[in-house]
Coordinates of C-alpha atoms and ligand atoms in Angstrom, one line a residue:
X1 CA 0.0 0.0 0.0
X2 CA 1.5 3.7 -0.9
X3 CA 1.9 5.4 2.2
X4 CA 0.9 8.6 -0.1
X5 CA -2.3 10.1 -0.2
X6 CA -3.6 9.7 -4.0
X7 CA -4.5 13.7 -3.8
X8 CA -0.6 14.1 -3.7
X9 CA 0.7 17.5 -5.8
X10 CA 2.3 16.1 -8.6
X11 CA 5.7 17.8 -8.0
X12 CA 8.5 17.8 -10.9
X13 CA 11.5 16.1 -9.8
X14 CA 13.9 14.6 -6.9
X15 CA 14.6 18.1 -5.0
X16 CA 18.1 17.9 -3.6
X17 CA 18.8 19.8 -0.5
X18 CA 22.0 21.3 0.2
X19 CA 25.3 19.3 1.4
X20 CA 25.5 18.6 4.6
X21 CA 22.1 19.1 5.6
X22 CA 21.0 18.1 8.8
X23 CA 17.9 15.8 8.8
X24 CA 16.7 15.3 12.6
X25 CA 13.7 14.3 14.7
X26 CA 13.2 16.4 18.0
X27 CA 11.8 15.6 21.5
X28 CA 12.1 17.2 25.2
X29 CA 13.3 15.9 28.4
X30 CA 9.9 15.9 30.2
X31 CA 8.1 15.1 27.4
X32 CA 9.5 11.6 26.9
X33 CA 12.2 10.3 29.8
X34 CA 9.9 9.7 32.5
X35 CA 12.3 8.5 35.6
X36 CA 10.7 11.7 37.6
X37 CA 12.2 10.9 40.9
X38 CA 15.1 9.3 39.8
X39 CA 18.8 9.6 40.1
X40 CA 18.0 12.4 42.1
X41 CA 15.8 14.4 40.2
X42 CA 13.8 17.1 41.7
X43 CA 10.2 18.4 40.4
X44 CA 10.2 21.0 37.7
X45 CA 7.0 23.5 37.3
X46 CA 5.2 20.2 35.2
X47 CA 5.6 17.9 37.9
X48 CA 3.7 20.3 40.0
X49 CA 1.6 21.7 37.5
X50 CA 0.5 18.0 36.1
X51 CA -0.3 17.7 39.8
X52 CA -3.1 20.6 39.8
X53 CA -6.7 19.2 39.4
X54 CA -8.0 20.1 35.6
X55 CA -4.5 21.5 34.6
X56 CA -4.0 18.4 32.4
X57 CA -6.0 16.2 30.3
X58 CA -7.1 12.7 31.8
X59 CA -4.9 13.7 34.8
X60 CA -1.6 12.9 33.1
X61 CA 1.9 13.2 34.1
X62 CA 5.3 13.0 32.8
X63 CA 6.3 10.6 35.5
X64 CA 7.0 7.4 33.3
X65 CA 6.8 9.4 30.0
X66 CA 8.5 7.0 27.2
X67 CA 10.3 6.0 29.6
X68 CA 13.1 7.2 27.8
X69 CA 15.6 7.5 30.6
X70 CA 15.8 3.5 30.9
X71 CA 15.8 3.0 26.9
X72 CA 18.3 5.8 25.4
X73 CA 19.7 2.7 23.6
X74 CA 17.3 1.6 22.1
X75 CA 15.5 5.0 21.4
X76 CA 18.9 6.1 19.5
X77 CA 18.8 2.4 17.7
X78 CA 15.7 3.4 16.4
X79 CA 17.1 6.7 15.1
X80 CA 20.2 5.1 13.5
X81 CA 17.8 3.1 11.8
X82 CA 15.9 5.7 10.1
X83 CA 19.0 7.2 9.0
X84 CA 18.8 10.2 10.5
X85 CA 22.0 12.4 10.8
X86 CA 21.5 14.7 13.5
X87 CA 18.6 14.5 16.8
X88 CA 17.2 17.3 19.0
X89 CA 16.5 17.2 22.7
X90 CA 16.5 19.1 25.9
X91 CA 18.1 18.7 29.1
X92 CA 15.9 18.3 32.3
X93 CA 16.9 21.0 34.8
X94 CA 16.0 19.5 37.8
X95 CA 17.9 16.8 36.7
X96 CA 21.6 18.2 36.4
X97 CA 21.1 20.5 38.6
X98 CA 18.0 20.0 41.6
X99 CA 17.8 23.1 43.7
X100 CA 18.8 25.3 40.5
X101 CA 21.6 26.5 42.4
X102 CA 25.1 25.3 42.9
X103 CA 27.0 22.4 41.6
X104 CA 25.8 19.6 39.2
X105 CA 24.4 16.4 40.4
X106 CA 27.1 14.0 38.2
X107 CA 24.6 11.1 38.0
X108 CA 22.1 13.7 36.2
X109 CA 25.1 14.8 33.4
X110 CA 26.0 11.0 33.2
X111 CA 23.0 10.3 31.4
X112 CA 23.2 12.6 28.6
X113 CA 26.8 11.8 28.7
X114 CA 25.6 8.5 27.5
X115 CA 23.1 9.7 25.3
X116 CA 25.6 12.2 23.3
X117 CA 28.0 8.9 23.2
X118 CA 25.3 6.6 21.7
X119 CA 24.1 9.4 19.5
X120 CA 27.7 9.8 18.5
X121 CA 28.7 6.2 18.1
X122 CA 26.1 6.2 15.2
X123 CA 26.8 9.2 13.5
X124 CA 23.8 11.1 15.0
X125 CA 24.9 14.8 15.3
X126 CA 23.3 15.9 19.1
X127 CA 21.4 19.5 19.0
X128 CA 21.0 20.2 22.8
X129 CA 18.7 22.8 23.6
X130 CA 18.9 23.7 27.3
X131 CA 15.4 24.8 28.5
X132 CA 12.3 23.0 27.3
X133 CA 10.0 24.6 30.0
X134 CA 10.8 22.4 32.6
X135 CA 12.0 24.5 35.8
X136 CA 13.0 23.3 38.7
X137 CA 10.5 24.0 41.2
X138 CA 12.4 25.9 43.8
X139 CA 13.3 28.2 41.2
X140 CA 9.7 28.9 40.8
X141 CA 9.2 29.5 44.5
X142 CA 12.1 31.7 44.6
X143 CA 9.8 33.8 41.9
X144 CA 10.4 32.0 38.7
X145 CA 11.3 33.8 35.4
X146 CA 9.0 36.7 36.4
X147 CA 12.3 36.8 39.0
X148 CA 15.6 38.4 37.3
X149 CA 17.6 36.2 39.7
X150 CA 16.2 33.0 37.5
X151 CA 18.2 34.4 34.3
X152 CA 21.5 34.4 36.3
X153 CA 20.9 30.8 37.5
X154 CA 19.8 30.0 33.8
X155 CA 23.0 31.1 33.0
X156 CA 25.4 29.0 35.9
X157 CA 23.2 25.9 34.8
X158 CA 24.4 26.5 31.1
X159 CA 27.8 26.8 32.3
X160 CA 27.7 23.5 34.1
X161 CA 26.3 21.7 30.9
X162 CA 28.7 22.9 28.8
X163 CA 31.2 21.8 31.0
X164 CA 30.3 18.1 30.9
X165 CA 29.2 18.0 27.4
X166 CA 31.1 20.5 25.3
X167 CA 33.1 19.1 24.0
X168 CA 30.6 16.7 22.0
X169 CA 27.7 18.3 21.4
X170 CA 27.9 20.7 18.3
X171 CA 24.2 22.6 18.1
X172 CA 23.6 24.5 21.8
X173 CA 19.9 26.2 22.1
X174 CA 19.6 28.0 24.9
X175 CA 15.7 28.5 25.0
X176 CA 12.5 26.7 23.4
X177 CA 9.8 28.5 22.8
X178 CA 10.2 31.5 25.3
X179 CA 7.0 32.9 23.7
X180 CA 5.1 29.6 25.8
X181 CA 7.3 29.7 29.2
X182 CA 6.4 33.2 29.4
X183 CA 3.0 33.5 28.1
X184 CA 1.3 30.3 28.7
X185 CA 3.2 29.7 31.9
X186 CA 2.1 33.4 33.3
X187 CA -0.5 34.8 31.3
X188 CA -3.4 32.5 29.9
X189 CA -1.9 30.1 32.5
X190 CA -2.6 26.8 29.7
X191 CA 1.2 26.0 30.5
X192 CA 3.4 25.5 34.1
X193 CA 3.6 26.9 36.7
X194 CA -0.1 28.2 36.0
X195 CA 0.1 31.6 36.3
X196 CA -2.3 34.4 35.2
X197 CA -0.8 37.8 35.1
X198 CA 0.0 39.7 32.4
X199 CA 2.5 41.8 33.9
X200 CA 4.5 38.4 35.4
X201 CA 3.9 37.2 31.5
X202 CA 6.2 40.7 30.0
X203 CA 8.2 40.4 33.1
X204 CA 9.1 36.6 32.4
X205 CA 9.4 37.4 28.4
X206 CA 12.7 39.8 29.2
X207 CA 14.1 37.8 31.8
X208 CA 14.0 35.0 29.4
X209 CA 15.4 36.8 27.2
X210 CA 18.2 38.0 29.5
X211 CA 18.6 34.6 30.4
X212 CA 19.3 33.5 26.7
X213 CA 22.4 36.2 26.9
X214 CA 24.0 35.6 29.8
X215 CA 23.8 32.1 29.0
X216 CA 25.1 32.2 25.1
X217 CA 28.2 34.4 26.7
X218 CA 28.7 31.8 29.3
X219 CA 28.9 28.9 26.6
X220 CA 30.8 31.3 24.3
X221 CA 33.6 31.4 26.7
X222 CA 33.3 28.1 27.9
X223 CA 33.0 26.1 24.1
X224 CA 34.9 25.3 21.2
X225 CA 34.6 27.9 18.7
X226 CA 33.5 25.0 16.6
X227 CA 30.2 24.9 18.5
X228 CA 27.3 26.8 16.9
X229 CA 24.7 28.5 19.0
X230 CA 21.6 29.4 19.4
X231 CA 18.1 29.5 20.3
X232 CA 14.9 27.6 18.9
X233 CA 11.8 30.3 18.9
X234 CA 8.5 30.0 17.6
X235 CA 7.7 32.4 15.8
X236 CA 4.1 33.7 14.9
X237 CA 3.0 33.8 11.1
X238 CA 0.8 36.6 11.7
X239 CA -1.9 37.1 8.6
X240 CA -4.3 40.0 8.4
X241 CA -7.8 38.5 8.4
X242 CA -8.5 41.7 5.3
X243 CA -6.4 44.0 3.7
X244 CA -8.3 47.0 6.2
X245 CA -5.6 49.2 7.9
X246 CA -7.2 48.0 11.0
X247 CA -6.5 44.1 10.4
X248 CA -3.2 45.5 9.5
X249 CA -2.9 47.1 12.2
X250 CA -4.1 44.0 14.8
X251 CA -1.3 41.6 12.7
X252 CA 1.8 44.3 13.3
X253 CA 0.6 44.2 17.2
X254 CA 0.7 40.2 17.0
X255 CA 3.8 40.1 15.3
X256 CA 5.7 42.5 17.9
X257 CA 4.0 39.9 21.2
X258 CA 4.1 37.1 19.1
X259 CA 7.7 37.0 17.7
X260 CA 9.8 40.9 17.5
X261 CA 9.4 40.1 21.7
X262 CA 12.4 38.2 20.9
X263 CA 14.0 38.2 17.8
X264 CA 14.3 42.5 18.5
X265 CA 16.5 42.0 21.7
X266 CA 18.6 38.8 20.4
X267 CA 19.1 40.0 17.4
X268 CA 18.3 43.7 16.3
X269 CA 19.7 44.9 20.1
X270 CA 16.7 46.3 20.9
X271 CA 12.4 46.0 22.0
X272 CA 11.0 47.2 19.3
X273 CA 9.1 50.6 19.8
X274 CA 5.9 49.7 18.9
X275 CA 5.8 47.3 21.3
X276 CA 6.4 49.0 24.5
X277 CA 4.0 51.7 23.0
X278 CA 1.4 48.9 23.1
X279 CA 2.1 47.0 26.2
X280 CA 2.3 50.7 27.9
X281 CA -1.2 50.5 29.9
X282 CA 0.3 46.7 31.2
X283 CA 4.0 48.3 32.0
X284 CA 6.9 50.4 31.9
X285 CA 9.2 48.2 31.0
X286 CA 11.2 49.4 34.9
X287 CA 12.4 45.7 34.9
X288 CA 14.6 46.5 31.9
X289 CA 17.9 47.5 33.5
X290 CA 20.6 49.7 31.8
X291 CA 23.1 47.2 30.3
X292 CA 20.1 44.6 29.5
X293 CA 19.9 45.2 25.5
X294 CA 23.5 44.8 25.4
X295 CA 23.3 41.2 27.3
X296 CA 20.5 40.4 25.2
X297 CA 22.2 41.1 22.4
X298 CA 24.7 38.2 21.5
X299 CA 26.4 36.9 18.2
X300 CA 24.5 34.2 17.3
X301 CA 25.3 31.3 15.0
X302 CA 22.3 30.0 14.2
X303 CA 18.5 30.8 14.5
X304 CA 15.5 27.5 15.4
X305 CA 12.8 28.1 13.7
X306 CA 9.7 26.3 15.2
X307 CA 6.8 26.3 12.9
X308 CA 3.1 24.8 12.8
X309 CA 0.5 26.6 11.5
X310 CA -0.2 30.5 10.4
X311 CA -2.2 33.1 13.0
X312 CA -5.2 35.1 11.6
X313 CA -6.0 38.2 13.2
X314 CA -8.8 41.1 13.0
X315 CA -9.1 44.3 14.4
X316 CA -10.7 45.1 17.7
X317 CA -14.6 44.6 17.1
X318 CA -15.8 46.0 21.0
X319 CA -17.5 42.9 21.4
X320 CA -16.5 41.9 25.1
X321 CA -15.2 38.7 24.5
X322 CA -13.1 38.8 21.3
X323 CA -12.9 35.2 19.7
X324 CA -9.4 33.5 20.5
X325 CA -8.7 30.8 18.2
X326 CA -5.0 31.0 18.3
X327 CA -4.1 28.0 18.9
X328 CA -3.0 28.2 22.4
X329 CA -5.6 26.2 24.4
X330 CA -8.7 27.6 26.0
X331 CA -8.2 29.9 29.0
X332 CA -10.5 32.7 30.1
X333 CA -6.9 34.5 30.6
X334 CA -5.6 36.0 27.7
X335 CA -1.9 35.4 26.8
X336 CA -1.6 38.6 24.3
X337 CA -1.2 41.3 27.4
X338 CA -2.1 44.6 25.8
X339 CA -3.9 42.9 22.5
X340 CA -6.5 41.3 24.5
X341 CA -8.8 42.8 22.1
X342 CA -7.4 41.6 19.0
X343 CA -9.7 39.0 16.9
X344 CA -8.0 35.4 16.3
X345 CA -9.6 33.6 13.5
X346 CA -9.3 29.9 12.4
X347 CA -8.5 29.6 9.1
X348 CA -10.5 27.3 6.8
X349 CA -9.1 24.4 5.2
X350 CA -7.7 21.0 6.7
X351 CA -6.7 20.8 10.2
X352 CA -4.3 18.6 12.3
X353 CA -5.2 17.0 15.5
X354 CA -4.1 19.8 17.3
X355 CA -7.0 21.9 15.5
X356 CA -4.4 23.9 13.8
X357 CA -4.8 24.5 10.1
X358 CA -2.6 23.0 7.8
X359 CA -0.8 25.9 5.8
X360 CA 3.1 25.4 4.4
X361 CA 3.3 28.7 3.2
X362 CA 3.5 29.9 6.6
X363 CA 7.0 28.1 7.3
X364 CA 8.1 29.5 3.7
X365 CA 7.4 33.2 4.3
X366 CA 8.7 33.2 7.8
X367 CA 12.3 31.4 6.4
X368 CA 12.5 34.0 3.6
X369 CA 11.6 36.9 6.0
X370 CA 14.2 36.2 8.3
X371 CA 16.3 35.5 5.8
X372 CA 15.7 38.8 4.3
X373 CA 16.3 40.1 8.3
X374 CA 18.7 38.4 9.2
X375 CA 20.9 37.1 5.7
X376 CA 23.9 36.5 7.7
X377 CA 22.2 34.0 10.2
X378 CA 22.1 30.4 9.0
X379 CA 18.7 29.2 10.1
X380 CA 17.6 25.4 11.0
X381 CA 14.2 24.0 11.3
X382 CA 14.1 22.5 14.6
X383 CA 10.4 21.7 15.2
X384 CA 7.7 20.7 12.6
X385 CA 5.4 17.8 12.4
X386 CA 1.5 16.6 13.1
X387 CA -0.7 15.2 15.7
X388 CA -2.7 12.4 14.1
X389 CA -5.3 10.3 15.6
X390 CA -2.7 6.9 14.8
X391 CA -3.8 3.4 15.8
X392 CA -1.7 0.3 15.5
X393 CA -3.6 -1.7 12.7
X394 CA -4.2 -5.8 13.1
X395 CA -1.5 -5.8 10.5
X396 CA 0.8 -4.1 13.3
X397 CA 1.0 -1.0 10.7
X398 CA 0.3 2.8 11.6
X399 CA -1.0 4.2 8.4
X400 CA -0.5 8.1 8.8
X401 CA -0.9 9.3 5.0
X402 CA -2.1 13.2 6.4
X403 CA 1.2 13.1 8.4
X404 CA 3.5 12.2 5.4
X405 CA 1.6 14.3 3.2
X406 CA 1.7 17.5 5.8
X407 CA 6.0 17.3 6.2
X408 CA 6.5 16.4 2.8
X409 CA 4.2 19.7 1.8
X410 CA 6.3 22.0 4.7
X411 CA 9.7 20.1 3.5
X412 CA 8.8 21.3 -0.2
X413 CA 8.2 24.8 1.5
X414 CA 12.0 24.8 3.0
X415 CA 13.5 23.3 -0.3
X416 CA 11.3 26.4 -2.1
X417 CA 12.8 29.1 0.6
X418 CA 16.7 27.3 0.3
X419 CA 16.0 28.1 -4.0
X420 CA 14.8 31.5 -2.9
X421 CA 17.7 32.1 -1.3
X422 CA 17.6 31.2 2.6
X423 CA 20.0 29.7 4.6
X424 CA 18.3 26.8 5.8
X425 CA 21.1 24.1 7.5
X426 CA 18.6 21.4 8.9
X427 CA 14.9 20.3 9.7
X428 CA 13.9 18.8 12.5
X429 CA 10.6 16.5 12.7
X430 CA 8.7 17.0 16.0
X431 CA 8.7 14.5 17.2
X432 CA 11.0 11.5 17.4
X433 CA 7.7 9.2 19.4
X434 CA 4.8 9.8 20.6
X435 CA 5.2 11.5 23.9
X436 CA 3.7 13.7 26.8
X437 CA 2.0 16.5 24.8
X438 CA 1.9 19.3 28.0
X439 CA -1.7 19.9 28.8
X440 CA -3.2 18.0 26.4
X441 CA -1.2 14.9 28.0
X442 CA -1.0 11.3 25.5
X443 CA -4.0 12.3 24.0
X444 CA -1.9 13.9 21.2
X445 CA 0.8 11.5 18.9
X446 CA 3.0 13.4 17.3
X447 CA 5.5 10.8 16.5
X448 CA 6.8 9.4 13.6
X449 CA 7.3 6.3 16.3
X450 CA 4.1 4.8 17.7
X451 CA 4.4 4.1 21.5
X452 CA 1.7 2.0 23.5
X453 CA 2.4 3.8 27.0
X454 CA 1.1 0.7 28.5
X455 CA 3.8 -1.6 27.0
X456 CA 6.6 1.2 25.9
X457 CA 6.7 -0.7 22.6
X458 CA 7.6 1.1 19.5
X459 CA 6.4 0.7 16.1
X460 CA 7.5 2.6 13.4
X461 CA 5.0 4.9 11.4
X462 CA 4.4 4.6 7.8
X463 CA 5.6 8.4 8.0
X464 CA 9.0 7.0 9.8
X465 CA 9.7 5.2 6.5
X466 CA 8.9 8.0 4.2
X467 CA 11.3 10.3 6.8
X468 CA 13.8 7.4 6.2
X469 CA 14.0 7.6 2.1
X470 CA 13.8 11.2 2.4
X471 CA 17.2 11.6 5.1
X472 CA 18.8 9.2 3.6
X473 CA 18.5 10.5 -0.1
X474 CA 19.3 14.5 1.0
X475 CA 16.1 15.4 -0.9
X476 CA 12.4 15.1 -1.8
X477 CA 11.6 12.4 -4.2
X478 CA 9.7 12.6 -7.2
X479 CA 6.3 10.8 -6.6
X480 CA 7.6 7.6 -9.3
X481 CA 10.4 7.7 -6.7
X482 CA 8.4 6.9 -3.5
X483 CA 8.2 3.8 -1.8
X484 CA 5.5 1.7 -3.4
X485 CA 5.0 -0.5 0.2
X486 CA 5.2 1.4 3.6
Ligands
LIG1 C1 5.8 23.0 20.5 C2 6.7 22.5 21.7 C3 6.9 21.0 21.7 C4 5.6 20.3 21.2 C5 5.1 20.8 20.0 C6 3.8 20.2 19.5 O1 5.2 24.2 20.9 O2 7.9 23.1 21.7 O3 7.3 20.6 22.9 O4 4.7 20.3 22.3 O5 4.8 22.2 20.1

């Protein structure tokens, strides 16, 4: 059976991607290793917050996970496998490092020492990214990144995984997704530790961001120059709903809390003005000290992109409950302070799991856009992929045809942005197995792996095959060229 939906676009030709290209599959620390109270690790903000009645679905935890801890082996077996030259994952906090404070905990760092060997052993290239939400809990107590204090200790904890693992591990992100610590965690409150308040939101936002620079200096001085790093952000594809000045208007607003938040500081130097003109009812900004845009403000060597689905905004309409169907997961908080009265919109058109829309163009413009930004900043893919409602067949099969059809469309959108002229070094396929999908808990797959959490057994997706032809050949086949059984 063709794993390819027969309403495939009829593309031209094999589309070779440049030399070298990195073709990975990402996951998180608390997302798949499970092993919660092991080894000495301490609770991070999920433990607790997986803990709070209603917080997540079905009253799931990360506590066993994919129990990935106990089965790196046979987890990076499975990647070797697939032919995959390069994998992205996180390092748990409260792992390495349990108070947040002070020295490392050795038995936390031994088991990504043993994961970067095993990943190395078969040719995998390891992208670490430091901070996939997970905080350790005292941190939070002590004020959490609302706190400035918690962007020095980000920075001490960098220091201390660099110094265990730098000299293996190429890729270093500093930060996932600040955008979600900062405003799910503490302004819709969807997200760990829960809170609701928009000025804690802005007030975690820059000490992320403060975070991110003193923690790329720290691993400046402390890596190889070899090392390339970075950080992995996701940023918003923010569509007018019409071509009114108003809906215009309503998208630049989104596109300064949705992504210049960020990309301004790290990499223009600065918060863009617009958006403390916006955000000036919420704050002054007096958290900002003199000497922070400077911090911020670090060479970089390469720039994540994460990348779903597009965001489709309107104009203020007065009603008194604007519609929010952004994306983010239903909370009668909003996570937009000062644009609470912006309009979301769901696009039409097919939808993943997740309820996003399915739209490639999206990853294209942002690639070429930051391109255009940024054309000295080689850029890398490092999440993109699709919930699917998977079963394991009689057959022992997972037939996932919308999955394989939705990142072959988005890989045909990079391969369209690298002709255009971007600088695109890699793509990474969120995710690696089905895993612990935050508040929506294992009622989401995303992987290109099946897992039964009852039995931890893996079974490769049909998509896992089609990833496999598509690594292993540096390019897009031709649709005479794709595998005729999955
Ligand atoms: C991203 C997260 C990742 C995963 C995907 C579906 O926002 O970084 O952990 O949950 O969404």
């Amino acid at each position: 059976m063709s794993v390819i939906p027969e309403s495939a676009p009829v593309a031209a030709a094999f589309r070779p991607f440049p030399a070298g290209f990195l073709w990975g599959t990402a996951t998180s620390a608390y997302q798949i290793e499970g092993a919660a109270a092991e080894d000495g690790r301490t609770p991070s903000v999920w433990d607790t917050f997986c803990r709070t009645p209603g917080a997540v679905h079905a009253g799931d935890t990360g506590d066993v996970a994919a129990d990935h801890y106990h089965r790196l082996r046979e987890d990076v077996e499975l990647m070797a496998g697939l032919g995959v030259n390069a994998y992205r994952f996180s390092v748990s906090w409260s792992r390495v490092q349990p108070t947040g404070r002070g020295p490392a905990l050795e038995r936390g760092l031994d088991f990504y020492r043993a994961l970067v060997d095993e990943l190395l052993g078969h040719g995998i290239e390891p992208a670490l990214t430091l901070y996939h939400w997970d905080l350790p809990q005292e941190l939070e107590d002590a004020g959490g990144w609302p706190a400035r204090e918690t962007a020095e200790r980000f920075a001490d904890y960098a220091a201390l995984v660099a110094g265990a693992l730098g000299d293996r591990v190429g890729v270093w992100t500093t930060l996932n997704e600040p955008w979600c610590s900062a405003f799910l965690g503490y302004g819709s409150g969807v997200h760990a530790p829960g809170r609701t308040d928009p000025v804690a939101a802005l007030r975690a936002a820059h000490h992320l961001n403060l975070g991110h620079g003193l923690a790329t200096s720290a691993l400046r001085s402390l890596l190889p120059d070899t090392a390339r790093l970075g950080v992995c952000l996701n940023l918003h594809v923010v569509r007018p709903a019409s071509d009114s000045a108003a809906d215009h208007d309503a998208a630049r607003r989104i596109d300064a809390l949705g992504s210049r938040i960020f990309t301004g500081p790290m990499l223009d130097g600065a918060y863009p003005e617009d958006l403390l003109a916006d955000t000036a009812a919420v704050t002054d900004w007096g958290f900002v000290a003199d000497g922070d845009a400077a911090t911020i403000h670090q060479p970089l060597d390469v720039l994540g992109l994460n990348y779903y689905t597009p965001t489709v905004v309107s104009a203020p309409t007065g009603a008194a409950e604007p519609a929010r169907a952004d994306g983010h997961g239903a909370s009668d908080h909003s996570p937009w302070p000062g644009a609470e009265d912006v309009t979301f919109h769901q696009p039409p058109g097919e939808r993943t799991a997740m309820g996003w829309a399915i739209d490639p163009s999206g990853l294209y413009d942002m690639l070429t856009r930051l391109s255009r930004e940024h054309p000295e900043l080689p850029l890398l893919v490092t999440e993109n992929g699709m919930a699917c409602d998977d079963t394991v067949d009689p057959a022992g099969a997972v037939r996932d045809p919308q999955r394989v059809a939705y990142v072959r469309d988005h890989l045909d959108a990079v391969h369209r942005a690298v002709t255009d002229g971007a600088d695109v070094r890699g793509y990474f396929l969120w995710s690696l197995m089905d895993n612990f999908e935050w508040a929506y808990g294992y009622d989401r797959r995303f992987g290109i792996v099946h897992v039964d959490f009852a039995t931890q057994r893996r079974v490769l997706k049909d998509s896992a095959r089609w990833y496999a032809t598509v690594a292993r050949a540096n390019g897009l086949p031709a649709p005479s060229q794709e595998p005729s059984d999955g």
